[in-house]
Tab-separated table of C-alpha atoms and ligand atoms in Angstrom:
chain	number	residue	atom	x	y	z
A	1390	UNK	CA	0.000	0.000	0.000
A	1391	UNK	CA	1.564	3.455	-0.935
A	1392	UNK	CA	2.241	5.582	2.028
A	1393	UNK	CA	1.481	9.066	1.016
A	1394	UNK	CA	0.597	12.074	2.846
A	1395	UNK	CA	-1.048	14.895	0.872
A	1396	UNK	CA	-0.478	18.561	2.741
A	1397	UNK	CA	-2.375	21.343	1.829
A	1398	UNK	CA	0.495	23.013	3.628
A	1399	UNK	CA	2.976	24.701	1.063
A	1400	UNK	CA	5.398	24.523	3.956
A	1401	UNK	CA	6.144	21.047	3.507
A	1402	UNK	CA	6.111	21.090	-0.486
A	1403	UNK	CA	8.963	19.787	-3.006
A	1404	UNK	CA	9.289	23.326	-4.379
A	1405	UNK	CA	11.832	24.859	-2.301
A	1406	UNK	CA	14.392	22.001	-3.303
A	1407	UNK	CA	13.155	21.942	-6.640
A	1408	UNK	CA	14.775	25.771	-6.966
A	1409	UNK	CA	18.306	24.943	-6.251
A	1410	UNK	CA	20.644	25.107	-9.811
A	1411	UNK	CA	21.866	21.108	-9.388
A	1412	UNK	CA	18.894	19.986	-9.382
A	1413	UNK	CA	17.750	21.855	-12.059
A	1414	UNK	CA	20.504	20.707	-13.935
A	1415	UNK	CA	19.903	17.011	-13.596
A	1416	UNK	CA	16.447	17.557	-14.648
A	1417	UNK	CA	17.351	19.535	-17.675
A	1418	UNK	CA	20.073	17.115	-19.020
A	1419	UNK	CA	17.738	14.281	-18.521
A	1420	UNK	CA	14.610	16.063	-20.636
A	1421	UNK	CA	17.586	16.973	-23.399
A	1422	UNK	CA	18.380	13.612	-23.467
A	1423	UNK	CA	14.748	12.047	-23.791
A	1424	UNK	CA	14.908	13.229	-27.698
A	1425	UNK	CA	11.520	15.451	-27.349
A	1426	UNK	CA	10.182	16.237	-30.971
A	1427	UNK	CA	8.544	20.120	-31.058
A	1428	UNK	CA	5.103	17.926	-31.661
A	1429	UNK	CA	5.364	15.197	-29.315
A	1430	UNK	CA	2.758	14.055	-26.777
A	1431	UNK	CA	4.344	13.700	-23.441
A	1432	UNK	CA	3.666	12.227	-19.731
A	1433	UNK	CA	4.970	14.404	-17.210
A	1434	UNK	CA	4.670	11.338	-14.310
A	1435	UNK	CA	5.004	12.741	-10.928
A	1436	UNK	CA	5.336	16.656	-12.341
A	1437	UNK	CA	5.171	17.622	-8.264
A	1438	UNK	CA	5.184	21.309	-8.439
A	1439	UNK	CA	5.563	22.041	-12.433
A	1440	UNK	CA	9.571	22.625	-12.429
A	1441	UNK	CA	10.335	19.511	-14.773
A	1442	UNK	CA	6.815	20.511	-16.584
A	1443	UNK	CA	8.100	23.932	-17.828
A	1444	UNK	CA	11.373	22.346	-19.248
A	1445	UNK	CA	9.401	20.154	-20.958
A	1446	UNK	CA	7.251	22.565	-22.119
A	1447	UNK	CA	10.347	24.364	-23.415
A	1448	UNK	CA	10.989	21.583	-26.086
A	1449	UNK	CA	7.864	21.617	-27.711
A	1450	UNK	CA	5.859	23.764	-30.082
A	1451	UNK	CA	2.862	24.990	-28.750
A	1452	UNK	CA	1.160	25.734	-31.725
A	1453	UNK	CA	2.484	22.368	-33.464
A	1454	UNK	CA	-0.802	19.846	-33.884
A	1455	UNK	CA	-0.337	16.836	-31.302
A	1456	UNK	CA	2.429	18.113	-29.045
A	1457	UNK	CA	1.024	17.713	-25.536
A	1458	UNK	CA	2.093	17.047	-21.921
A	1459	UNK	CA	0.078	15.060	-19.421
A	1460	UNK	CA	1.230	16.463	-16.022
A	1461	UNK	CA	-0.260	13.392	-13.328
A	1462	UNK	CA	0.329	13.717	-9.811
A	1463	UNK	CA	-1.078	11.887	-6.728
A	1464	UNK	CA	-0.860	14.803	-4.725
A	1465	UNK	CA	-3.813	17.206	-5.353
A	1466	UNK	CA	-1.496	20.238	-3.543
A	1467	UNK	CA	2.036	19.990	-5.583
A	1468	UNK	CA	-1.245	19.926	-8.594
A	1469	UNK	CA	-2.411	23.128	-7.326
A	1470	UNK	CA	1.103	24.700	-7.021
A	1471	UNK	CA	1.673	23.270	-10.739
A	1472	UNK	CA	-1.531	24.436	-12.060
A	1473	UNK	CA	-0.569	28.321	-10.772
A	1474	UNK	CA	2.620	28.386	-12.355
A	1475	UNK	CA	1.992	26.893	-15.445
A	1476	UNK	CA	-0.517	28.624	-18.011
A	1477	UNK	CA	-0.260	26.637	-21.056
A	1478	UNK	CA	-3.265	25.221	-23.721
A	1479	UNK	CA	-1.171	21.991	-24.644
A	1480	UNK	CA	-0.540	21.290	-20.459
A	1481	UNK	CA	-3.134	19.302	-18.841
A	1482	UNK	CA	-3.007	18.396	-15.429
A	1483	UNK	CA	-4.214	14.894	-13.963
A	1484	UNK	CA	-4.751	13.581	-10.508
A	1485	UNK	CA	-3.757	10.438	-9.958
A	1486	UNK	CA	-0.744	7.675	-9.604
A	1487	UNK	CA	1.913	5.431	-11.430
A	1488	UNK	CA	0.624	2.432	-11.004
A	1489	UNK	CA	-3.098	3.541	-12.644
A	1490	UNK	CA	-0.731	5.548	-15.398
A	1491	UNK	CA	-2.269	3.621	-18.619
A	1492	UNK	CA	-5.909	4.104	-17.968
A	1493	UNK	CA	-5.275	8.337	-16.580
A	1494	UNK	CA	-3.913	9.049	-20.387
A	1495	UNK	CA	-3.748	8.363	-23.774
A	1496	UNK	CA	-0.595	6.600	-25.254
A	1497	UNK	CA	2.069	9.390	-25.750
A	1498	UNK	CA	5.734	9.694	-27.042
A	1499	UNK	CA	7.391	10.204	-24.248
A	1500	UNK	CA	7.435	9.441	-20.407
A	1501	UNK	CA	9.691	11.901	-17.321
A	1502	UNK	CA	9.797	10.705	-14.384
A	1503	UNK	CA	11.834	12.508	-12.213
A	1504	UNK	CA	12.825	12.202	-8.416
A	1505	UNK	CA	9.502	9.933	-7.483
A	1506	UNK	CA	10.608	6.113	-8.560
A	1507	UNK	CA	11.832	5.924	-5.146
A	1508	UNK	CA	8.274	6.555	-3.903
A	1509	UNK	CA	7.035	3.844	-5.601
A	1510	UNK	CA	6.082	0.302	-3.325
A	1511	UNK	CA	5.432	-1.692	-6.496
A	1512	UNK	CA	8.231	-0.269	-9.279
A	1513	UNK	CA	7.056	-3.410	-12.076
A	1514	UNK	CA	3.250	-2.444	-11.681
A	1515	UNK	CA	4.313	1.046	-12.534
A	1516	UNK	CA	7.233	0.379	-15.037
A	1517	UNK	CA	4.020	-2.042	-17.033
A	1518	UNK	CA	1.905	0.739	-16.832
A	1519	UNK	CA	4.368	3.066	-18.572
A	1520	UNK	CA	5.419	0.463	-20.849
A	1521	UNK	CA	1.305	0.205	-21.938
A	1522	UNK	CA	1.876	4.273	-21.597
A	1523	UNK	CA	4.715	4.551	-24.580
A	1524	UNK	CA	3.378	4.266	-28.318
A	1525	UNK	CA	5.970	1.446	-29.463
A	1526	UNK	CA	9.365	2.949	-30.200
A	1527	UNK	CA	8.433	5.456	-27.233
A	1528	UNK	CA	11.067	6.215	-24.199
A	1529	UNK	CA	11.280	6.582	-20.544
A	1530	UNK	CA	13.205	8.623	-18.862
A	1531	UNK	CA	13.291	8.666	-15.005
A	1532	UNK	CA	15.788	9.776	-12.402
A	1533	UNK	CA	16.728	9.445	-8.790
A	1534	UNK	CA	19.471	10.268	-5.578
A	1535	UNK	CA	17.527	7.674	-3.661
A	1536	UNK	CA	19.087	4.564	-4.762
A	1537	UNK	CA	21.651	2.149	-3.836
A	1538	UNK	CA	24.485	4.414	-5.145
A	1539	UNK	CA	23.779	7.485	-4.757
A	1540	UNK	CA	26.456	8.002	-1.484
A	1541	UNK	CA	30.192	8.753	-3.203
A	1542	UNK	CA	32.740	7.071	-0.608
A	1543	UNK	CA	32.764	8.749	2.608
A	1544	UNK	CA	29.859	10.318	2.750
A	1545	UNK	CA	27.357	7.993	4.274
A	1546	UNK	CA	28.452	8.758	7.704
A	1547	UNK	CA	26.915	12.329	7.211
A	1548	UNK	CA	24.056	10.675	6.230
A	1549	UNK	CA	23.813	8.726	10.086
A	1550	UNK	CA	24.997	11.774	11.884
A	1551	UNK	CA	22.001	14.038	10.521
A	1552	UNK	CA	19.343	11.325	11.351
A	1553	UNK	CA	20.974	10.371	14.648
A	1554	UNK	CA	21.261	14.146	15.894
A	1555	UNK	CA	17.549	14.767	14.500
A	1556	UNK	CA	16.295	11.540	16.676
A	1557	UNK	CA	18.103	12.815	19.505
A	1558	UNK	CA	16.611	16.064	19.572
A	1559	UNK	CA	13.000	14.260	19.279
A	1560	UNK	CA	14.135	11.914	22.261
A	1561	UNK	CA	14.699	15.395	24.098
A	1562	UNK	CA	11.060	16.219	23.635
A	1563	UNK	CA	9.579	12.735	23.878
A	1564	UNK	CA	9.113	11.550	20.632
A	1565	UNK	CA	9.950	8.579	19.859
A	1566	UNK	CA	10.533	7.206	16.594
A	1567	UNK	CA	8.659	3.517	15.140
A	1568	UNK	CA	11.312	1.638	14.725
A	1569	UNK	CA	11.129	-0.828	12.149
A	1570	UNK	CA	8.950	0.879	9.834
A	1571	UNK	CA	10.152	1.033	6.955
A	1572	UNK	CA	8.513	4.136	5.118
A	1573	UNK	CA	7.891	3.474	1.467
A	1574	UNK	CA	10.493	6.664	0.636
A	1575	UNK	CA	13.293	4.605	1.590
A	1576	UNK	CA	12.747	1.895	-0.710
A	1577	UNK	CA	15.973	1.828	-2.650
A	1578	UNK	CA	17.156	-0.242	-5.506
A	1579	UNK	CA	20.629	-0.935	-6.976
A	1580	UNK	CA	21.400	0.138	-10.558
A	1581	UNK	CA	21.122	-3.823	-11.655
A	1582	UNK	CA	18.234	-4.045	-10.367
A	1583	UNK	CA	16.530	-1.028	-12.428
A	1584	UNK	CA	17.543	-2.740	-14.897
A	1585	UNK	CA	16.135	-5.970	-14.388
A	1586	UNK	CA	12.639	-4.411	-13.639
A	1587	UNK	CA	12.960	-2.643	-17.053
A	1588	UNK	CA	14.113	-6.001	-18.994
A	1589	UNK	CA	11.225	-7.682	-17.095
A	1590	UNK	CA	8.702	-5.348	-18.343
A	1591	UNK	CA	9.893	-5.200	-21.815
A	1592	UNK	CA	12.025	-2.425	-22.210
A	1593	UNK	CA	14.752	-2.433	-24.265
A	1594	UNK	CA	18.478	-2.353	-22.694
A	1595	UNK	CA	18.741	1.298	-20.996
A	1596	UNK	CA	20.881	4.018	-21.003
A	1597	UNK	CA	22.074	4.651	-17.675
A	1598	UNK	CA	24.489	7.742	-16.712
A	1599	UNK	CA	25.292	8.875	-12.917
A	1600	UNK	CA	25.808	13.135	-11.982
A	1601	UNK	CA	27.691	14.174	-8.914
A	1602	UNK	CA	25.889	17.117	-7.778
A	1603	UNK	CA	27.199	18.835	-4.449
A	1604	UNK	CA	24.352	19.582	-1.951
A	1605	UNK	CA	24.526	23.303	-0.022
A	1606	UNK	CA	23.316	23.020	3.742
A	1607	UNK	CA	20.809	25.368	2.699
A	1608	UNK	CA	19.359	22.762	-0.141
A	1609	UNK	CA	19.620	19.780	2.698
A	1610	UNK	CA	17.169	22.059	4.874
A	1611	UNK	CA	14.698	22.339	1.956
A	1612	UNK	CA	14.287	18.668	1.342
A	1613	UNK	CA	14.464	17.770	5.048
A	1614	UNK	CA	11.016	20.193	5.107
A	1615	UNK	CA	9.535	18.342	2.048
A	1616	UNK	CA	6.284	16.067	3.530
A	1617	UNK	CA	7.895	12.526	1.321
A	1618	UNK	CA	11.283	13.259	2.557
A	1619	UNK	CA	10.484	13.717	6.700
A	1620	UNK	CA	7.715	10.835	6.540
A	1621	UNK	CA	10.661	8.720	4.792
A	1622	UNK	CA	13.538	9.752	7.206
A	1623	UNK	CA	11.585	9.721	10.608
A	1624	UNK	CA	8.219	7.863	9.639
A	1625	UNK	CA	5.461	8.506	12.269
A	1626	UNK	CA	6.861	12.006	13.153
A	1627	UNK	CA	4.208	14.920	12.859
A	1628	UNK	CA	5.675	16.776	9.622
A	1629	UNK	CA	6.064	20.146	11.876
A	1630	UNK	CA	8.588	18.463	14.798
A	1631	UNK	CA	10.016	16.360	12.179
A	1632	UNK	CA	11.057	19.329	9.688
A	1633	UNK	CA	12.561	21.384	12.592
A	1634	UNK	CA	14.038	18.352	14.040
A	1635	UNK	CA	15.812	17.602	10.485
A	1636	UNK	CA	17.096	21.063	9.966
A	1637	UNK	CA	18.991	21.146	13.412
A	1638	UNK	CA	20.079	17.793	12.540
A	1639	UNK	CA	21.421	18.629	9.358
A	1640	UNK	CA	23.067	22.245	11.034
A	1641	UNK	CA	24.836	19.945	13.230
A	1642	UNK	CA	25.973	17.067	11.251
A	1643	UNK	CA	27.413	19.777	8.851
A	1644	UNK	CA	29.409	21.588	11.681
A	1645	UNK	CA	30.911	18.559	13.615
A	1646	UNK	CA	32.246	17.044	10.306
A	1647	UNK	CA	33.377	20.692	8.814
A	1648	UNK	CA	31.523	20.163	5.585
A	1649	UNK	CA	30.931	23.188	3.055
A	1650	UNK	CA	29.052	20.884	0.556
A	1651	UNK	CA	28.245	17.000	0.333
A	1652	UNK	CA	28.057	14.838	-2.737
A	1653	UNK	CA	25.587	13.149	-4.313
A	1654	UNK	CA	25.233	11.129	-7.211
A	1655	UNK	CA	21.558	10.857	-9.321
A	1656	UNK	CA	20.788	8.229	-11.351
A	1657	UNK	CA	20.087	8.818	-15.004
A	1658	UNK	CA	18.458	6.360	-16.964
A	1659	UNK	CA	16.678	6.240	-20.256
A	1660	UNK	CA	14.646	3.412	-21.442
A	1661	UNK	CA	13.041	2.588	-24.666
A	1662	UNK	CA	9.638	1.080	-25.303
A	1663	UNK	CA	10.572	-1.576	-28.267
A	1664	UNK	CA	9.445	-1.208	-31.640
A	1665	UNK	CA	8.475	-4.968	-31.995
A	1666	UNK	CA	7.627	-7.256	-28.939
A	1667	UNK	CA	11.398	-8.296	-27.629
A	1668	UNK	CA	12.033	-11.874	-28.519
A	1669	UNK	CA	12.329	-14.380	-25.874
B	2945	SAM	C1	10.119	14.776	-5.165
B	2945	SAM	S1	8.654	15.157	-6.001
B	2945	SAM	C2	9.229	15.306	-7.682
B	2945	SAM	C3	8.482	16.327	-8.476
B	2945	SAM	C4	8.998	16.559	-9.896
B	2945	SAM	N1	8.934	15.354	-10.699
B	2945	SAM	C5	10.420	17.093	-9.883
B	2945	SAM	O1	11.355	16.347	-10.172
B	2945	SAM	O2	10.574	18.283	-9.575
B	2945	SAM	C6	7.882	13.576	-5.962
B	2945	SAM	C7	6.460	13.573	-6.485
B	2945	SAM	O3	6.056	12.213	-6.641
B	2945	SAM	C8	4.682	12.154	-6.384
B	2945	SAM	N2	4.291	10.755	-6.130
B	2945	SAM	C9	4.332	10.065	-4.970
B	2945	SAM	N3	3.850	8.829	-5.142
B	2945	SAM	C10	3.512	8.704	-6.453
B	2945	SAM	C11	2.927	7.671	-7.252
B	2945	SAM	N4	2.639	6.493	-6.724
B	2945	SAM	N5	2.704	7.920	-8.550
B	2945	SAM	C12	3.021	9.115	-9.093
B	2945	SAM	N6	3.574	10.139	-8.383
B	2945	SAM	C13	3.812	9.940	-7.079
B	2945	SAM	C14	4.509	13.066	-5.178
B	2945	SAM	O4	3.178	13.472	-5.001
B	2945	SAM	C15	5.470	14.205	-5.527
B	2945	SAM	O5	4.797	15.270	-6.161
């Protein structure tokens, strides 16, 4: 079952990450590299607040006939924040999930899906559903820093130090945290096995490429106040105690190990929807 808490509280939103230049960046090479004709009809999985929307708004031709983006979201808030920002004919905006992708939308050209795999509980009911998605001949392309991989050497100890010093401010205030729940956020895969899900469904071999971004302090606070990322890192914490509890947690981790930035690697991967059923 997907764990999922929708906020009408903008506090806890994706958007204040979403504005830092890395991340951008990642997002950006990975719509230039999903080969987006001016006319093509495009999924937008996950669009969150509208940042990866407007770049892929930016390849396409408004006025060309066809060219399209379906911008689905489970989260009726982030659609809200989208659906102010973005004032486009050829844009529509859809409520709903992954793993119901196929009967939300038409087939289309093209399928983003950035920074929300992770989310995902069951990653080959939602892979299937954008496979069914993608006209044949279509292609993925999805991204991640939550993955088995995404820690360059050395820097998984920051990693402990911000969650430990977060918990033990909680513990000061008598919270404790539910231990052994694993929150659906921190579902991670390795690389391989992406890319046995893909092969599974169908896809054809992907294209995978890894960026080493460095993360400010100041973008750690904004994802440790983003709803997904405080009910994955201290599940069962109200969002409020948890966010404040992450960003002195973060403050200190960063001064007792002297760090200016830390890196982080996001996985890049692009996947192609066969022309032909793959042979056995
Ligand atoms: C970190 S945000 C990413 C937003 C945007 N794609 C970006 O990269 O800026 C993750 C988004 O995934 C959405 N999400 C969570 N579970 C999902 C699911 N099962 N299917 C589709 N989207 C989901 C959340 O509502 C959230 O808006």
């Amino acid at each position: 079952m997907q764990q999922q808490t929708v906020t009408d509280d903008d506090r806890f939103s994706f958007e204040r990450f979403a504005r830092h230049p890395f991340f951008r960046q990642v997002n950006a090479w990975l719509v230039a590299h999903t080969d987006i004709s001016s006319n093509a009809s495009v999924v937008d999985l996950a669009c969150g607040p509208g940042a990866v929307t407007e770049l892929i708004l930016s390849e396409l031709d408004e006025e060309a006939p066809g060219a399209c983006v379906y911008a689905v979201d489970p989260s009726e808030s982030a659609l809200a924040i989208a659906q102010k920002r973005i004032r486009s004919r050829i844009v529509h905006f859809v409520h709903g999930s992954a793993e119901r992708l196929a009967t939300l939308v038409p087939q289309v050209d093209r399928v983003v899906f950035t920074n929300a795999v992770h989310l995902i509980g069951d990653k080959a009911a939602a892979f299937e559903q954008i496979f069914k998605t993608l006209r044949p001949g279509g292609l993925v392309s999805f991204n991640t820093t939550f993955f088995h991989g995404a820690y360059p050497e050395g820097t998984s100890r920051f990693y402990k130090l911000w969650v430990l010093r977060a918990m033990l401010w909680l513990k000061e205030r008598g919270y404790s945290i539910s231990r052994g729940v694993k929150a659906t956020a921190m579902q991670w895969l390795t690389v391989e096995q992406y890319r046995e899900v893909l092969r599974t469904v169908g896809f054809e071999d992907p294209v995978v490429t890894l960026h080493e971004k460095p993360l400010s302090l100041e973008s750690l606070e904004d994802i440790g106040s983003f709803s997904l990322f405080i009910e994955g890192a201290l599940p069962g914490v109200p969002l409020e105690m948890g966010a404040e509890a992450l960003r002195r947690g973060v403050n200190q981790a960063f001064d007792e190990l002297k760090l200016s930035v830390i890196p982080r690697n996001w996985l890049q991967v692009i996947a192609r929807r066969p022309l032909t059923p793959l042979a056995e």
